[in-house]
C-alpha positions as protocol buffer text, in pm:
chain_id: "A"
residue {
  index: 1
  type: VAL
  ca { x: 12971 y: 4398 z: 18042 }
}
residue {
  index: 2
  type: LEU
  ca { x: 13148 y: 4587 z: 18255 }
}
residue {
  index: 3
  type: PHE
  ca { x: 13052 y: 4463 z: 18589 }
}
residue {
  index: 4
  type: ARG
  ca { x: 13111 y: 4122 z: 18458 }
}
residue {
  index: 5
  type: SER
  ca { x: 13471 y: 4199 z: 18358 }
}
residue {
  index: 6
  type: GLN
  ca { x: 13511 y: 4419 z: 18678 }
}
residue {
  index: 7
  type: ARG
  ca { x: 13366 y: 4151 z: 18910 }
}
residue {
  index: 8
  type: ARG
  ca { x: 13590 y: 3909 z: 18822 }
}
residue {
  index: 9
  type: LYS
  ca { x: 13881 y: 4100 z: 19021 }
}
residue {
  index: 10
  type: SER
  ca { x: 13664 y: 4245 z: 19298 }
}
residue {
  index: 11
  type: THR
  ca { x: 13653 y: 4068 z: 19626 }
}
residue {
  index: 12
  type: CYS
  ca { x: 13332 y: 4241 z: 19710 }
}
residue {
  index: 13
  type: VAL
  ca { x: 13072 y: 4485 z: 19624 }
}
residue {
  index: 14
  type: LEU
  ca { x: 13020 y: 4762 z: 19882 }
}
residue {
  index: 15
  type: TYR
  ca { x: 12672 y: 4911 z: 19909 }
}
residue {
  index: 16
  type: THR
  ca { x: 12639 y: 5220 z: 20138 }
}
residue {
  index: 17
  type: PRO
  ca { x: 12303 y: 5412 z: 20109 }
}
residue {
  index: 18
  type: SER
  ca { x: 12137 y: 5372 z: 20467 }
}
residue {
  index: 19
  type: ASN
  ca { x: 11750 y: 5328 z: 20424 }
}
residue {
  index: 20
  type: GLU
  ca { x: 11832 y: 5246 z: 20107 }
}
residue {
  index: 21
  type: HIS
  ca { x: 11478 y: 5103 z: 19948 }
}
residue {
  index: 22
  type: PHE
  ca { x: 11544 y: 4738 z: 19753 }
}
residue {
  index: 23
  type: GLY
  ca { x: 11828 y: 4859 z: 19581 }
}
residue {
  index: 24
  type: ILE
  ca { x: 11918 y: 4615 z: 19292 }
}
residue {
  index: 25
  type: VAL
  ca { x: 12298 y: 4632 z: 19289 }
}
residue {
  index: 26
  type: PRO
  ca { x: 12343 y: 4349 z: 19589 }
}
residue {
  index: 27
  type: ILE
  ca { x: 12065 y: 4103 z: 19366 }
}
residue {
  index: 28
  type: GLU
  ca { x: 12348 y: 4213 z: 19074 }
}
residue {
  index: 29
  type: ALA
  ca { x: 12674 y: 4164 z: 19264 }
}
residue {
  index: 30
  type: MET
  ca { x: 12530 y: 3815 z: 19409 }
}
residue {
  index: 31
  type: TYR
  ca { x: 12400 y: 3698 z: 19099 }
}
residue {
  index: 32
  type: MET
  ca { x: 12730 y: 3763 z: 18938 }
}
residue {
  index: 33
  type: GLU
  ca { x: 12927 y: 3514 z: 19210 }
}
residue {
  index: 34
  type: CYS
  ca { x: 12998 y: 3849 z: 19389 }
}
residue {
  index: 35
  type: PRO
  ca { x: 12947 y: 3875 z: 19762 }
}
residue {
  index: 36
  type: VAL
  ca { x: 12813 y: 4246 z: 19898 }
}
residue {
  index: 37
  type: ILE
  ca { x: 12900 y: 4404 z: 20207 }
}
residue {
  index: 38
  type: ALA
  ca { x: 12619 y: 4673 z: 20299 }
}
residue {
  index: 39
  type: VAL
  ca { x: 12430 y: 4879 z: 20559 }
}
residue {
  index: 40
  type: ASN
  ca { x: 12217 y: 4715 z: 20772 }
}
residue {
  index: 41
  type: SER
  ca { x: 11887 y: 4931 z: 20709 }
}
residue {
  index: 42
  type: GLY
  ca { x: 11634 y: 4856 z: 20406 }
}
residue {
  index: 43
  type: GLY
  ca { x: 11646 y: 4676 z: 20133 }
}
residue {
  index: 44
  type: PRO
  ca { x: 11986 y: 4475 z: 20215 }
}
residue {
  index: 45
  type: LEU
  ca { x: 11851 y: 4333 z: 20515 }
}
residue {
  index: 46
  type: GLU
  ca { x: 11581 y: 4149 z: 20260 }
}
residue {
  index: 47
  type: SER
  ca { x: 11906 y: 4090 z: 19993 }
}
residue {
  index: 48
  type: VAL
  ca { x: 12172 y: 4003 z: 20184 }
}
residue {
  index: 49
  type: VAL
  ca { x: 12227 y: 3674 z: 20401 }
}
residue {
  index: 50
  type: ASN
  ca { x: 12474 y: 3851 z: 20701 }
}
residue {
  index: 51
  type: LYS
  ca { x: 12828 y: 3592 z: 20711 }
}
residue {
  index: 52
  type: CYS
  ca { x: 12651 y: 3370 z: 20444 }
}
residue {
  index: 53
  type: THR
  ca { x: 12612 y: 3594 z: 20133 }
}
residue {
  index: 54
  type: GLY
  ca { x: 12840 y: 3928 z: 20262 }
}
residue {
  index: 55
  type: TYR
  ca { x: 12834 y: 4103 z: 20548 }
}
residue {
  index: 56
  type: LEU
  ca { x: 12579 y: 4378 z: 20729 }
}
residue {
  index: 57
  type: CYS
  ca { x: 12735 y: 4685 z: 20888 }
}
residue {
  index: 58
  type: ASN
  ca { x: 12624 y: 4960 z: 21053 }
}
residue {
  index: 59
  type: PRO
  ca { x: 12669 y: 5266 z: 20905 }
}
residue {
  index: 60
  type: ASN
  ca { x: 13022 y: 5354 z: 21035 }
}
residue {
  index: 61
  type: PRO
  ca { x: 13347 y: 5361 z: 20879 }
}
residue {
  index: 62
  type: SER
  ca { x: 13475 y: 5116 z: 21168 }
}
residue {
  index: 63
  type: GLU
  ca { x: 13266 y: 4823 z: 21077 }
}
residue {
  index: 64
  type: PHE
  ca { x: 13293 y: 4793 z: 20691 }
}
residue {
  index: 65
  type: ALA
  ca { x: 13692 y: 4779 z: 20721 }
}
residue {
  index: 66
  type: GLU
  ca { x: 13658 y: 4461 z: 20958 }
}
residue {
  index: 67
  type: ALA
  ca { x: 13429 y: 4298 z: 20677 }
}
residue {
  index: 68
  type: MET
  ca { x: 13634 y: 4434 z: 20407 }
}
residue {
  index: 69
  type: GLU
  ca { x: 13945 y: 4255 z: 20613 }
}
residue {
  index: 70
  type: THR
  ca { x: 13805 y: 3937 z: 20641 }
}
residue {
  index: 71
  type: PHE
  ca { x: 13811 y: 3870 z: 20296 }
}
residue {
  index: 72
  type: VAL
  ca { x: 14203 y: 3937 z: 20315 }
}
residue {
  index: 73
  type: LYS
  ca { x: 14241 y: 3738 z: 20583 }
}
residue {
  index: 74
  type: ASP
  ca { x: 14018 y: 3453 z: 20460 }
}
residue {
  index: 75
  type: PRO
  ca { x: 14005 y: 3445 z: 20058 }
}
residue {
  index: 76
  type: THR
  ca { x: 13801 y: 3136 z: 20049 }
}
residue {
  index: 77
  type: LEU
  ca { x: 13544 y: 3355 z: 20176 }
}
residue {
  index: 78
  type: LYS
  ca { x: 13487 y: 3550 z: 19803 }
}
residue {
  index: 79
  type: LYS
  ca { x: 13382 y: 3200 z: 19659 }
}
residue {
  index: 80
  type: SER
  ca { x: 13196 y: 3020 z: 19885 }
}
residue {
  index: 81
  type: MET
  ca { x: 12967 y: 3377 z: 19980 }
}
residue {
  index: 82
  type: GLY
  ca { x: 12950 y: 3417 z: 19594 }
}
residue {
  index: 83
  type: THR
  ca { x: 12832 y: 3128 z: 19498 }
}
residue {
  index: 84
  type: ALA
  ca { x: 12594 y: 3155 z: 19848 }
}
residue {
  index: 85
  type: GLY
  ca { x: 12452 y: 3464 z: 19725 }
}
residue {
  index: 86
  type: LYS
  ca { x: 12445 y: 3285 z: 19366 }
}
residue {
  index: 87
  type: ALA
  ca { x: 12213 y: 3079 z: 19489 }
}
residue {
  index: 88
  type: ARG
  ca { x: 12010 y: 3308 z: 19682 }
}
residue {
  index: 89
  type: VAL
  ca { x: 11909 y: 3532 z: 19405 }
}
residue {
  index: 90
  type: LYS
  ca { x: 11768 y: 3229 z: 19196 }
}
residue {
  index: 91
  type: GLN
  ca { x: 11569 y: 3106 z: 19476 }
}
residue {
  index: 92
  type: THR
  ca { x: 11444 y: 3416 z: 19633 }
}
residue {
  index: 93
  type: PHE
  ca { x: 11491 y: 3707 z: 19438 }
}
residue {
  index: 94
  type: SER
  ca { x: 11391 y: 3502 z: 18993 }
}
residue {
  index: 95
  type: SER
  ca { x: 11143 y: 3497 z: 18800 }
}
residue {
  index: 96
  type: GLU
  ca { x: 11025 y: 3091 z: 18891 }
}
residue {
  index: 97
  type: ALA
  ca { x: 11039 y: 3268 z: 19268 }
}
residue {
  index: 98
  type: PHE
  ca { x: 10834 y: 3546 z: 19200 }
}
residue {
  index: 99
  type: SER
  ca { x: 10617 y: 3303 z: 18953 }
}
residue {
  index: 100
  type: GLY
  ca { x: 10553 y: 3017 z: 19238 }
}
residue {
  index: 101
  type: LYS
  ca { x: 10475 y: 3350 z: 19504 }
}
residue {
  index: 102
  type: LEU
  ca { x: 10212 y: 3511 z: 19295 }
}
residue {
  index: 103
  type: TYR
  ca { x: 10098 y: 3164 z: 19244 }
}
residue {
  index: 104
  type: GLN
  ca { x: 10083 y: 3035 z: 19615 }
}
residue {
  index: 105
  type: TYR
  ca { x: 9902 y: 3405 z: 19725 }
}
residue {
  index: 106
  type: ILE
  ca { x: 9664 y: 3351 z: 19411 }
}
residue {
  index: 107
  type: CYS
  ca { x: 9614 y: 2996 z: 19513 }
}
residue {
  index: 108
  type: ARG
  ca { x: 9555 y: 3156 z: 19887 }
}
residue {
  index: 109
  type: LEU
  ca { x: 9310 y: 3401 z: 19796 }
}
residue {
  index: 110
  type: THR
  ca { x: 9122 y: 3186 z: 19581 }
}
residue {
  index: 111
  type: ALA
  ca { x: 9027 y: 2877 z: 19791 }
}
């Protein structure tokens, strides 16, 4: 509930752990239509699409600052990247997507 209320006020989510495992925070943020700026290692490489659902940056302050600056210069990015993020979560990480992939694997194994 807190994240939902804060999302309306937030421009994006900064996700800074390097070499983090999958990590649910970027998925939750994108589902709530909040773009993600994350380190380009570990789980975010699978969840965040650079320049589409957010930004993937090297783990240094200047790259994170540049990514944050893009949202200041172009406020429409929050909406477009937020919409793309929610669509990506539904298409790739939802229960339906998982079930569909699992079914495909089972069909291949039993064919």
